[in-house]
């Protein structure tokens, strides 16, 4: 077995980053401005007539990547329900400029691959940390690449909590998947207890540092960061746009410090955690939210298409 080894880097500073309120600026120059913002995070209002439709979240720095929506079907479905979902997705019209990725259960990947419209890309929900071998139940990154599956989700909180995957193990998995040509939606996020004690950004920084330790700056072009507050996954609870934007801005600032301003500007940061057709528009308006990783709502074709099309509000 070949497992990617990760070089140690400097420890992440414990102090939470300071936020500066900046509007969207194309390219890494957005990361170099230093405009002070009051400590209270507020919603900024543009000049549009509809105040609800025009609310924008205060930004530290804005991402410049294309909006990206992933649908994580998790361990759900059967032949009939998967067929119905694919039919509904195929019938849906994607009108926004958005990259869309669907992640069926592993056993249904070939069926979905043969029937899903090419406007959707495919992702696996997991892969092994190294090359194939005597690892019963696992699927190697080489196998996904060999079957033209371009994406994989790694580091999801359910695998961290239920299967004991550590930050370091996930960093190694991300590096190996990239080395075999896959793109990765790399999940990070805090539990309710960690949020309540004010550790949200510290947790995100720690989880990201394990990936930073394992991949090169150039490799981040193959990574989408999926911020998913664990307390909001499948619970119906959603971080407010202010809370989500604040955390995304902190993640982007960390990436500027830990990797480079150019990578921080280009890397896309998805929000995940009970995103649905009712709240996606307001969340999409936030400057540092570059997409969504959708769970339950991705099993409803019409709802998922609505979420994808909310990308038109991210401008």
PDB file of C-alpha atoms in Angstrom:
ATOM      1  CA  UNK A   1       0.000   0.000   0.000  1.00  0.00           C
ATOM      2  CA  UNK A   2       1.193   3.482  -0.798  1.00  0.00           C
ATOM      3  CA  UNK A   3       0.001   6.159   1.609  1.00  0.00           C
ATOM      4  CA  UNK A   4       0.865   9.790   1.044  1.00  0.00           C
ATOM      5  CA  UNK A   5       3.106  11.182   3.755  1.00  0.00           C
ATOM      6  CA  UNK A   6       2.557  14.763   4.788  1.00  0.00           C
ATOM      7  CA  UNK A   7       5.298  17.188   5.699  1.00  0.00           C
ATOM      8  CA  UNK A   8       4.750  19.062   8.939  1.00  0.00           C
ATOM      9  CA  UNK A   9       4.206  22.797   8.721  1.00  0.00           C
ATOM     10  CA  UNK A  10       4.027  25.605  11.239  1.00  0.00           C
ATOM     11  CA  UNK A  11       1.260  25.316  13.787  1.00  0.00           C
ATOM     12  CA  UNK A  12      -1.903  27.303  13.203  1.00  0.00           C
ATOM     13  CA  UNK A  13      -2.158  30.367  15.429  1.00  0.00           C
ATOM     14  CA  UNK A  14      -4.834  29.882  18.062  1.00  0.00           C
ATOM     15  CA  UNK A  15      -6.194  33.400  17.806  1.00  0.00           C
ATOM     16  CA  UNK A  16      -9.246  33.879  15.631  1.00  0.00           C
ATOM     17  CA  UNK A  17      -8.646  36.076  12.567  1.00  0.00           C
ATOM     18  CA  UNK A  18      -9.758  39.685  12.454  1.00  0.00           C
ATOM     19  CA  UNK A  19     -12.467  40.443   9.941  1.00  0.00           C
ATOM     20  CA  UNK A  20     -12.286  43.338   7.507  1.00  0.00           C
ATOM     21  CA  UNK A  21     -15.343  44.371   5.529  1.00  0.00           C
ATOM     22  CA  UNK A  22     -14.537  44.326   1.822  1.00  0.00           C
ATOM     23  CA  UNK A  23     -16.738  44.110  -1.241  1.00  0.00           C
ATOM     24  CA  UNK A  24     -16.161  41.585  -4.011  1.00  0.00           C
ATOM     25  CA  UNK A  25     -12.967  42.345  -5.936  1.00  0.00           C
ATOM     26  CA  UNK A  26     -11.777  40.079  -8.729  1.00  0.00           C
ATOM     27  CA  UNK A  27      -8.581  38.163  -8.162  1.00  0.00           C
ATOM     28  CA  UNK A  28      -6.167  37.931  -5.239  1.00  0.00           C
ATOM     29  CA  UNK A  29      -6.052  41.703  -4.889  1.00  0.00           C
ATOM     30  CA  UNK A  30      -9.268  41.292  -2.889  1.00  0.00           C
ATOM     31  CA  UNK A  31      -7.189  39.749  -0.122  1.00  0.00           C
ATOM     32  CA  UNK A  32      -4.754  42.601   0.210  1.00  0.00           C
ATOM     33  CA  UNK A  33      -7.116  45.340   1.301  1.00  0.00           C
ATOM     34  CA  UNK A  34      -7.391  46.222   4.955  1.00  0.00           C
ATOM     35  CA  UNK A  35     -10.634  48.029   5.647  1.00  0.00           C
ATOM     36  CA  UNK A  36     -11.725  47.874   9.259  1.00  0.00           C
ATOM     37  CA  UNK A  37     -15.235  46.650  10.029  1.00  0.00           C
ATOM     38  CA  UNK A  38     -17.075  47.016  13.335  1.00  0.00           C
ATOM     39  CA  UNK A  39     -17.084  43.827  15.386  1.00  0.00           C
ATOM     40  CA  UNK A  40     -20.826  43.330  14.940  1.00  0.00           C
ATOM     41  CA  UNK A  41     -21.428  41.549  11.624  1.00  0.00           C
ATOM     42  CA  UNK A  42     -24.341  43.033   9.704  1.00  0.00           C
ATOM     43  CA  UNK A  43     -26.048  42.593   6.372  1.00  0.00           C
ATOM     44  CA  UNK A  44     -25.189  45.164   3.749  1.00  0.00           C
ATOM     45  CA  UNK A  45     -27.954  46.541   1.525  1.00  0.00           C
ATOM     46  CA  UNK A  46     -27.428  47.330  -2.127  1.00  0.00           C
ATOM     47  CA  UNK A  47     -29.341  49.842  -4.196  1.00  0.00           C
ATOM     48  CA  UNK A  48     -31.998  47.436  -5.437  1.00  0.00           C
ATOM     49  CA  UNK A  49     -35.616  48.245  -4.725  1.00  0.00           C
ATOM     50  CA  UNK A  50     -36.521  44.913  -3.126  1.00  0.00           C
ATOM     51  CA  UNK A  51     -34.769  45.075   0.239  1.00  0.00           C
ATOM     52  CA  UNK A  52     -35.088  41.353   0.976  1.00  0.00           C
ATOM     53  CA  UNK A  53     -33.773  40.392  -2.431  1.00  0.00           C
ATOM     54  CA  UNK A  54     -30.926  42.881  -2.205  1.00  0.00           C
ATOM     55  CA  UNK A  55     -29.371  41.975   1.132  1.00  0.00           C
ATOM     56  CA  UNK A  56     -25.689  41.093   0.849  1.00  0.00           C
ATOM     57  CA  UNK A  57     -23.504  39.795   3.621  1.00  0.00           C
ATOM     58  CA  UNK A  58     -20.508  41.786   4.764  1.00  0.00           C
ATOM     59  CA  UNK A  59     -17.373  40.254   3.301  1.00  0.00           C
ATOM     60  CA  UNK A  60     -13.822  39.958   4.491  1.00  0.00           C
ATOM     61  CA  UNK A  61     -12.709  39.123   0.977  1.00  0.00           C
ATOM     62  CA  UNK A  62     -14.665  37.627  -1.869  1.00  0.00           C
ATOM     63  CA  UNK A  63     -14.045  34.453  -3.799  1.00  0.00           C
ATOM     64  CA  UNK A  64     -13.617  34.619  -7.536  1.00  0.00           C
ATOM     65  CA  UNK A  65     -14.427  31.029  -8.523  1.00  0.00           C
ATOM     66  CA  UNK A  66     -17.483  29.703 -10.344  1.00  0.00           C
ATOM     67  CA  UNK A  67     -20.431  28.814  -8.111  1.00  0.00           C
ATOM     68  CA  UNK A  68     -20.458  25.069  -7.403  1.00  0.00           C
ATOM     69  CA  UNK A  69     -23.290  22.941  -5.978  1.00  0.00           C
ATOM     70  CA  UNK A  70     -22.848  19.352  -4.854  1.00  0.00           C
ATOM     71  CA  UNK A  71     -25.646  16.927  -4.068  1.00  0.00           C
ATOM     72  CA  UNK A  72     -24.690  14.295  -1.488  1.00  0.00           C
ATOM     73  CA  UNK A  73     -27.276  11.511  -1.744  1.00  0.00           C
ATOM     74  CA  UNK A  74     -25.615   9.705   1.182  1.00  0.00           C
ATOM     75  CA  UNK A  75     -26.827   6.142   1.918  1.00  0.00           C
ATOM     76  CA  UNK A  76     -30.282   6.670   0.425  1.00  0.00           C
ATOM     77  CA  UNK A  77     -32.330   5.267  -2.409  1.00  0.00           C
ATOM     78  CA  UNK A  78     -33.185   2.138  -4.326  1.00  0.00           C
ATOM     79  CA  UNK A  79     -33.443   1.343  -8.022  1.00  0.00           C
ATOM     80  CA  UNK A  80     -36.874   2.930  -8.393  1.00  0.00           C
ATOM     81  CA  UNK A  81     -36.168   6.098  -6.395  1.00  0.00           C
ATOM     82  CA  UNK A  82     -32.792   6.652  -8.086  1.00  0.00           C
ATOM     83  CA  UNK A  83     -34.430   6.305 -11.498  1.00  0.00           C
ATOM     84  CA  UNK A  84     -37.103   8.847 -10.536  1.00  0.00           C
ATOM     85  CA  UNK A  85     -34.515  11.288  -9.168  1.00  0.00           C
ATOM     86  CA  UNK A  86     -32.431  11.060 -12.339  1.00  0.00           C
ATOM     87  CA  UNK A  87     -35.525  11.674 -14.471  1.00  0.00           C
ATOM     88  CA  UNK A  88     -36.410  14.760 -12.424  1.00  0.00           C
ATOM     89  CA  UNK A  89     -32.863  16.105 -12.621  1.00  0.00           C
ATOM     90  CA  UNK A  90     -32.709  15.537 -16.358  1.00  0.00           C
ATOM     91  CA  UNK A  91     -35.997  17.387 -16.789  1.00  0.00           C
ATOM     92  CA  UNK A  92     -34.791  20.339 -14.725  1.00  0.00           C
ATOM     93  CA  UNK A  93     -33.404  23.397 -16.464  1.00  0.00           C
ATOM     94  CA  UNK A  94     -30.144  24.796 -15.117  1.00  0.00           C
ATOM     95  CA  UNK A  95     -30.300  28.472 -16.062  1.00  0.00           C
ATOM     96  CA  UNK A  96     -27.526  29.862 -13.858  1.00  0.00           C
ATOM     97  CA  UNK A  97     -23.773  29.787 -14.388  1.00  0.00           C
ATOM     98  CA  UNK A  98     -23.070  26.955 -11.964  1.00  0.00           C
ATOM     99  CA  UNK A  99     -21.051  23.760 -11.752  1.00  0.00           C
ATOM    100  CA  UNK A 100     -23.229  20.900 -10.472  1.00  0.00           C
ATOM    101  CA  UNK A 101     -21.989  17.613  -9.015  1.00  0.00           C
ATOM    102  CA  UNK A 102     -24.134  14.661  -7.888  1.00  0.00           C
ATOM    103  CA  UNK A 103     -22.839  12.024  -5.469  1.00  0.00           C
ATOM    104  CA  UNK A 104     -24.982   8.866  -5.500  1.00  0.00           C
ATOM    105  CA  UNK A 105     -24.277   5.845  -3.288  1.00  0.00           C
ATOM    106  CA  UNK A 106     -21.318   3.925  -4.706  1.00  0.00           C
ATOM    107  CA  UNK A 107     -23.414   0.971  -5.882  1.00  0.00           C
ATOM    108  CA  UNK A 108     -25.623   3.238  -8.016  1.00  0.00           C
ATOM    109  CA  UNK A 109     -22.797   5.215  -9.652  1.00  0.00           C
ATOM    110  CA  UNK A 110     -22.738   3.129 -12.882  1.00  0.00           C
ATOM    111  CA  UNK A 111     -26.530   3.339 -13.267  1.00  0.00           C
ATOM    112  CA  UNK A 112     -26.548   7.107 -12.699  1.00  0.00           C
ATOM    113  CA  UNK A 113     -23.535   7.591 -14.946  1.00  0.00           C
ATOM    114  CA  UNK A 114     -25.360   5.923 -17.828  1.00  0.00           C
ATOM    115  CA  UNK A 115     -28.597   7.902 -17.439  1.00  0.00           C
ATOM    116  CA  UNK A 116     -27.860  11.309 -15.867  1.00  0.00           C
ATOM    117  CA  UNK A 117     -27.656  14.312 -18.188  1.00  0.00           C
ATOM    118  CA  UNK A 118     -24.121  15.578 -18.860  1.00  0.00           C
ATOM    119  CA  UNK A 119     -24.967  18.976 -17.362  1.00  0.00           C
ATOM    120  CA  UNK A 120     -24.283  17.202 -14.064  1.00  0.00           C
ATOM    121  CA  UNK A 121     -20.904  15.808 -13.027  1.00  0.00           C
ATOM    122  CA  UNK A 122     -20.537  12.766 -10.802  1.00  0.00           C
ATOM    123  CA  UNK A 123     -18.815  12.236  -7.485  1.00  0.00           C
ATOM    124  CA  UNK A 124     -18.157   9.314  -5.192  1.00  0.00           C
ATOM    125  CA  UNK A 125     -18.869   9.787  -1.505  1.00  0.00           C
ATOM    126  CA  UNK A 126     -15.553   8.349  -0.361  1.00  0.00           C
ATOM    127  CA  UNK A 127     -12.367   6.606  -1.443  1.00  0.00           C
ATOM    128  CA  UNK A 128      -9.463   4.844   0.231  1.00  0.00           C
ATOM    129  CA  UNK A 129      -6.339   6.574   1.516  1.00  0.00           C
ATOM    130  CA  UNK A 130      -3.918   4.757  -0.801  1.00  0.00           C
ATOM    131  CA  UNK A 131      -3.673   2.293  -3.634  1.00  0.00           C
ATOM    132  CA  UNK A 132      -5.929  -0.753  -3.737  1.00  0.00           C
ATOM    133  CA  UNK A 133      -5.219  -4.008  -1.995  1.00  0.00           C
ATOM    134  CA  UNK A 134      -6.535  -6.055   0.923  1.00  0.00           C
ATOM    135  CA  UNK A 135      -8.962  -3.397   2.140  1.00  0.00           C
ATOM    136  CA  UNK A 136     -12.350  -5.062   2.169  1.00  0.00           C
ATOM    137  CA  UNK A 137     -15.231  -2.708   1.460  1.00  0.00           C
ATOM    138  CA  UNK A 138     -13.057   0.163   0.249  1.00  0.00           C
ATOM    139  CA  UNK A 139     -12.790   1.726  -3.208  1.00  0.00           C
ATOM    140  CA  UNK A 140      -9.494   3.115  -4.474  1.00  0.00           C
ATOM    141  CA  UNK A 141      -9.106   6.495  -6.136  1.00  0.00           C
ATOM    142  CA  UNK A 142      -7.626   4.680  -9.155  1.00  0.00           C
ATOM    143  CA  UNK A 143     -10.880   2.767  -9.548  1.00  0.00           C
ATOM    144  CA  UNK A 144     -12.920   5.968  -9.605  1.00  0.00           C
ATOM    145  CA  UNK A 145     -10.589   7.561 -12.135  1.00  0.00           C
ATOM    146  CA  UNK A 146     -10.674   4.381 -14.241  1.00  0.00           C
ATOM    147  CA  UNK A 147     -14.482   4.648 -14.339  1.00  0.00           C
ATOM    148  CA  UNK A 148     -14.457   8.353 -15.270  1.00  0.00           C
ATOM    149  CA  UNK A 149     -15.798   9.549 -11.910  1.00  0.00           C
ATOM    150  CA  UNK A 150     -14.090  12.957 -11.600  1.00  0.00           C
ATOM    151  CA  UNK A 151     -15.010  13.949  -8.027  1.00  0.00           C
ATOM    152  CA  UNK A 152     -14.975  12.517  -4.518  1.00  0.00           C
ATOM    153  CA  UNK A 153     -16.292  13.819  -1.176  1.00  0.00           C
ATOM    154  CA  UNK A 154     -13.762  13.429   1.637  1.00  0.00           C
ATOM    155  CA  UNK A 155     -13.758  14.369   5.312  1.00  0.00           C
ATOM    156  CA  UNK A 156     -17.518  14.444   5.797  1.00  0.00           C
ATOM    157  CA  UNK A 157     -18.446  14.850   9.458  1.00  0.00           C
ATOM    158  CA  UNK A 158     -20.351  11.563   9.407  1.00  0.00           C
ATOM    159  CA  UNK A 159     -17.147   9.722   8.524  1.00  0.00           C
ATOM    160  CA  UNK A 160     -15.185  11.693  11.088  1.00  0.00           C
ATOM    161  CA  UNK A 161     -17.715  10.973  13.855  1.00  0.00           C
ATOM    162  CA  UNK A 162     -18.971   7.488  12.953  1.00  0.00           C
ATOM    163  CA  UNK A 163     -15.810   5.960  11.485  1.00  0.00           C
ATOM    164  CA  UNK A 164     -13.171   7.826  13.448  1.00  0.00           C
ATOM    165  CA  UNK A 165     -11.368   9.425  10.513  1.00  0.00           C
ATOM    166  CA  UNK A 166      -8.814  11.866  11.895  1.00  0.00           C
ATOM    167  CA  UNK A 167      -7.767  15.200  10.431  1.00  0.00           C
ATOM    168  CA  UNK A 168      -4.431  13.705   9.400  1.00  0.00           C
ATOM    169  CA  UNK A 169      -6.047  10.674   7.753  1.00  0.00           C
ATOM    170  CA  UNK A 170      -8.352  12.941   5.766  1.00  0.00           C
ATOM    171  CA  UNK A 171      -5.408  15.089   4.688  1.00  0.00           C
ATOM    172  CA  UNK A 172      -3.690  11.961   3.365  1.00  0.00           C
ATOM    173  CA  UNK A 173      -6.872  10.885   1.560  1.00  0.00           C
ATOM    174  CA  UNK A 174      -7.212  14.275  -0.124  1.00  0.00           C
ATOM    175  CA  UNK A 175      -3.595  14.178  -1.282  1.00  0.00           C
ATOM    176  CA  UNK A 176      -3.858  10.653  -2.660  1.00  0.00           C
ATOM    177  CA  UNK A 177      -7.115  11.324  -4.497  1.00  0.00           C
ATOM    178  CA  UNK A 178      -5.607  14.407  -6.142  1.00  0.00           C
ATOM    179  CA  UNK A 179      -2.497  12.443  -7.104  1.00  0.00           C
ATOM    180  CA  UNK A 180      -4.753  10.066  -9.049  1.00  0.00           C
ATOM    181  CA  UNK A 181      -6.485  12.870 -10.934  1.00  0.00           C
ATOM    182  CA  UNK A 182      -9.629  13.319  -8.852  1.00  0.00           C
ATOM    183  CA  UNK A 183     -11.106  16.604  -7.669  1.00  0.00           C
ATOM    184  CA  UNK A 184     -12.169  16.742  -4.037  1.00  0.00           C
ATOM    185  CA  UNK A 185     -14.961  18.316  -2.039  1.00  0.00           C
ATOM    186  CA  UNK A 186     -13.167  18.450   1.317  1.00  0.00           C
ATOM    187  CA  UNK A 187     -15.530  18.821   4.273  1.00  0.00           C
ATOM    188  CA  UNK A 188     -14.816  20.708   7.471  1.00  0.00           C
ATOM    189  CA  UNK A 189     -17.013  21.995  10.285  1.00  0.00           C
ATOM    190  CA  UNK A 190     -17.652  22.253  13.992  1.00  0.00           C
ATOM    191  CA  UNK A 191     -20.039  20.528  16.383  1.00  0.00           C
ATOM    192  CA  UNK A 192     -22.635  22.448  18.387  1.00  0.00           C
ATOM    193  CA  UNK A 193     -20.469  22.193  21.508  1.00  0.00           C
ATOM    194  CA  UNK A 194     -17.486  23.629  19.650  1.00  0.00           C
ATOM    195  CA  UNK A 195     -19.566  26.481  18.258  1.00  0.00           C
ATOM    196  CA  UNK A 196     -21.018  27.336  21.673  1.00  0.00           C
ATOM    197  CA  UNK A 197     -17.559  27.661  23.207  1.00  0.00           C
ATOM    198  CA  UNK A 198     -16.409  29.912  20.351  1.00  0.00           C
ATOM    199  CA  UNK A 199     -14.124  27.399  18.629  1.00  0.00           C
ATOM    200  CA  UNK A 200     -15.703  27.402  15.159  1.00  0.00           C
ATOM    201  CA  UNK A 201     -12.765  28.948  13.320  1.00  0.00           C
ATOM    202  CA  UNK A 202     -10.175  27.125  15.397  1.00  0.00           C
ATOM    203  CA  UNK A 203     -11.764  23.804  14.416  1.00  0.00           C
ATOM    204  CA  UNK A 204     -11.951  24.771  10.746  1.00  0.00           C
ATOM    205  CA  UNK A 205      -8.344  25.934  10.746  1.00  0.00           C
ATOM    206  CA  UNK A 206      -7.162  22.719  12.412  1.00  0.00           C
ATOM    207  CA  UNK A 207      -9.018  20.536   9.913  1.00  0.00           C
ATOM    208  CA  UNK A 208      -7.746  22.566   6.965  1.00  0.00           C
ATOM    209  CA  UNK A 209      -4.178  22.594   8.287  1.00  0.00           C
ATOM    210  CA  UNK A 210      -4.098  18.802   7.982  1.00  0.00           C
ATOM    211  CA  UNK A 211      -4.858  19.193   4.263  1.00  0.00           C
ATOM    212  CA  UNK A 212      -2.428  22.097   3.839  1.00  0.00           C
ATOM    213  CA  UNK A 213       0.276  19.828   5.310  1.00  0.00           C
ATOM    214  CA  UNK A 214      -0.328  17.239   2.589  1.00  0.00           C
ATOM    215  CA  UNK A 215      -0.836  19.080  -0.700  1.00  0.00           C
ATOM    216  CA  UNK A 216       0.942  21.758  -2.698  1.00  0.00           C
ATOM    217  CA  UNK A 217      -0.464  25.227  -3.394  1.00  0.00           C
ATOM    218  CA  UNK A 218      -1.110  24.152  -7.001  1.00  0.00           C
ATOM    219  CA  UNK A 219      -3.199  21.197  -5.767  1.00  0.00           C
ATOM    220  CA  UNK A 220      -5.822  23.551  -4.317  1.00  0.00           C
ATOM    221  CA  UNK A 221      -7.111  24.055  -7.861  1.00  0.00           C
ATOM    222  CA  UNK A 222      -8.522  20.528  -7.457  1.00  0.00           C
ATOM    223  CA  UNK A 223     -10.161  21.186  -4.076  1.00  0.00           C
ATOM    224  CA  UNK A 224     -13.483  22.703  -3.081  1.00  0.00           C
ATOM    225  CA  UNK A 225     -13.786  23.386   0.647  1.00  0.00           C
ATOM    226  CA  UNK A 226     -17.197  22.378   2.000  1.00  0.00           C
ATOM    227  CA  UNK A 227     -17.932  24.119   5.302  1.00  0.00           C
ATOM    228  CA  UNK A 228     -20.661  22.136   7.042  1.00  0.00           C
ATOM    229  CA  UNK A 229     -21.521  23.013  10.635  1.00  0.00           C
ATOM    230  CA  UNK A 230     -22.193  19.577  12.093  1.00  0.00           C
ATOM    231  CA  UNK A 231     -25.089  20.877  14.174  1.00  0.00           C
ATOM    232  CA  UNK A 232     -26.896  21.954  10.977  1.00  0.00           C
ATOM    233  CA  UNK A 233     -26.543  18.735   8.968  1.00  0.00           C
ATOM    234  CA  UNK A 234     -29.889  17.020   8.586  1.00  0.00           C
ATOM    235  CA  UNK A 235     -31.366  18.867  11.566  1.00  0.00           C
ATOM    236  CA  UNK A 236     -33.330  21.565   9.761  1.00  0.00           C
ATOM    237  CA  UNK A 237     -31.195  24.133  11.591  1.00  0.00           C
ATOM    238  CA  UNK A 238     -29.253  26.465   9.330  1.00  0.00           C
ATOM    239  CA  UNK A 239     -26.538  28.965  10.113  1.00  0.00           C
ATOM    240  CA  UNK A 240     -27.886  32.443   9.430  1.00  0.00           C
ATOM    241  CA  UNK A 241     -26.397  34.169   6.376  1.00  0.00           C
ATOM    242  CA  UNK A 242     -24.406  36.357   8.769  1.00  0.00           C
ATOM    243  CA  UNK A 243     -23.028  33.344  10.655  1.00  0.00           C
ATOM    244  CA  UNK A 244     -22.230  31.462   7.456  1.00  0.00           C
ATOM    245  CA  UNK A 245     -20.569  34.466   5.803  1.00  0.00           C
ATOM    246  CA  UNK A 246     -18.498  35.225   8.884  1.00  0.00           C
ATOM    247  CA  UNK A 247     -17.158  31.672   8.993  1.00  0.00           C
ATOM    248  CA  UNK A 248     -16.519  31.515   5.245  1.00  0.00           C
ATOM    249  CA  UNK A 249     -14.644  34.814   5.433  1.00  0.00           C
ATOM    250  CA  UNK A 250     -12.555  33.451   8.297  1.00  0.00           C
ATOM    251  CA  UNK A 251     -11.767  30.315   6.293  1.00  0.00           C
ATOM    252  CA  UNK A 252     -10.683  32.399   3.312  1.00  0.00           C
ATOM    253  CA  UNK A 253      -8.481  34.574   5.507  1.00  0.00           C
ATOM    254  CA  UNK A 254      -6.879  31.456   6.948  1.00  0.00           C
ATOM    255  CA  UNK A 255      -6.176  30.169   3.429  1.00  0.00           C
ATOM    256  CA  UNK A 256      -4.459  33.464   2.583  1.00  0.00           C
ATOM    257  CA  UNK A 257      -2.230  33.068   5.629  1.00  0.00           C
ATOM    258  CA  UNK A 258      -1.585  29.320   5.361  1.00  0.00           C
ATOM    259  CA  UNK A 259      -1.206  28.990   1.582  1.00  0.00           C
ATOM    260  CA  UNK A 260      -1.340  32.263  -0.390  1.00  0.00           C
ATOM    261  CA  UNK A 261      -3.667  35.167  -1.205  1.00  0.00           C
ATOM    262  CA  UNK A 262      -3.994  33.864  -4.767  1.00  0.00           C
ATOM    263  CA  UNK A 263      -5.169  30.434  -3.591  1.00  0.00           C
ATOM    264  CA  UNK A 264      -7.497  32.010  -1.033  1.00  0.00           C
ATOM    265  CA  UNK A 265      -9.147  34.087  -3.736  1.00  0.00           C
ATOM    266  CA  UNK A 266      -9.515  31.183  -6.153  1.00  0.00           C
ATOM    267  CA  UNK A 267     -10.546  28.376  -3.805  1.00  0.00           C
ATOM    268  CA  UNK A 268     -14.286  27.801  -3.673  1.00  0.00           C
ATOM    269  CA  UNK A 269     -15.998  27.437  -0.304  1.00  0.00           C
ATOM    270  CA  UNK A 270     -19.362  25.688  -0.214  1.00  0.00           C
ATOM    271  CA  UNK A 271     -21.878  25.964   2.603  1.00  0.00           C
ATOM    272  CA  UNK A 272     -23.610  22.778   3.729  1.00  0.00           C
ATOM    273  CA  UNK A 273     -26.120  22.124   6.467  1.00  0.00           C
ATOM    274  CA  UNK A 274     -29.857  21.886   5.739  1.00  0.00           C
ATOM    275  CA  UNK A 275     -29.644  24.038   2.594  1.00  0.00           C
ATOM    276  CA  UNK A 276     -33.008  23.929   0.835  1.00  0.00           C
ATOM    277  CA  UNK A 277     -35.051  25.665  -1.858  1.00  0.00           C
ATOM    278  CA  UNK A 278     -36.352  28.155   0.705  1.00  0.00           C
ATOM    279  CA  UNK A 279     -33.070  29.460   2.138  1.00  0.00           C
ATOM    280  CA  UNK A 280     -30.645  29.048  -0.771  1.00  0.00           C
ATOM    281  CA  UNK A 281     -31.236  32.481  -2.317  1.00  0.00           C
ATOM    282  CA  UNK A 282     -30.336  34.437   0.796  1.00  0.00           C
ATOM    283  CA  UNK A 283     -27.289  32.278   1.472  1.00  0.00           C
ATOM    284  CA  UNK A 284     -26.131  32.539  -2.152  1.00  0.00           C
ATOM    285  CA  UNK A 285     -26.030  36.330  -1.849  1.00  0.00           C
ATOM    286  CA  UNK A 286     -23.166  36.156   0.656  1.00  0.00           C
ATOM    287  CA  UNK A 287     -19.860  37.226  -0.813  1.00  0.00           C
ATOM    288  CA  UNK A 288     -17.747  34.334   0.452  1.00  0.00           C
ATOM    289  CA  UNK A 289     -20.273  31.542  -0.133  1.00  0.00           C
ATOM    290  CA  UNK A 290     -19.224  30.033  -3.462  1.00  0.00           C
ATOM    291  CA  UNK A 291     -21.750  27.214  -3.554  1.00  0.00           C
ATOM    292  CA  UNK A 292     -23.511  24.552  -1.536  1.00  0.00           C
ATOM    293  CA  UNK A 293     -23.057  20.935  -0.557  1.00  0.00           C
ATOM    294  CA  UNK A 294     -26.643  19.745  -0.247  1.00  0.00           C
ATOM    295  CA  UNK A 295     -27.834  16.694   1.653  1.00  0.00           C
ATOM    296  CA  UNK A 296     -31.523  15.861   2.027  1.00  0.00           C
ATOM    297  CA  UNK A 297     -32.765  18.412  -0.507  1.00  0.00           C
ATOM    298  CA  UNK A 298     -30.583  16.827  -3.199  1.00  0.00           C
ATOM    299  CA  UNK A 299     -32.949  13.828  -3.154  1.00  0.00           C
ATOM    300  CA  UNK A 300     -35.724  16.062  -4.523  1.00  0.00           C
ATOM    301  CA  UNK A 301     -34.941  16.816  -8.157  1.00  0.00           C
ATOM    302  CA  UNK A 302     -37.001  19.995  -8.442  1.00  0.00           C
ATOM    303  CA  UNK A 303     -35.712  21.389  -5.142  1.00  0.00           C
ATOM    304  CA  UNK A 304     -32.118  20.629  -6.085  1.00  0.00           C
ATOM    305  CA  UNK A 305     -32.466  22.397  -9.437  1.00  0.00           C
ATOM    306  CA  UNK A 306     -33.846  25.446  -7.598  1.00  0.00           C
ATOM    307  CA  UNK A 307     -30.834  25.404  -5.294  1.00  0.00           C
ATOM    308  CA  UNK A 308     -28.475  25.157  -8.271  1.00  0.00           C
ATOM    309  CA  UNK A 309     -30.138  28.098  -9.970  1.00  0.00           C
ATOM    310  CA  UNK A 310     -29.732  30.258  -6.858  1.00  0.00           C
ATOM    311  CA  UNK A 311     -26.199  30.788  -8.212  1.00  0.00           C
ATOM    312  CA  UNK A 312     -27.638  33.698 -10.194  1.00  0.00           C
ATOM    313  CA  UNK A 313     -27.867  35.681  -6.953  1.00  0.00           C
ATOM    314  CA  UNK A 314     -24.144  35.268  -6.252  1.00  0.00           C
ATOM    315  CA  UNK A 315     -22.783  38.271  -8.126  1.00  0.00           C
TER     316      UNK A 315
END
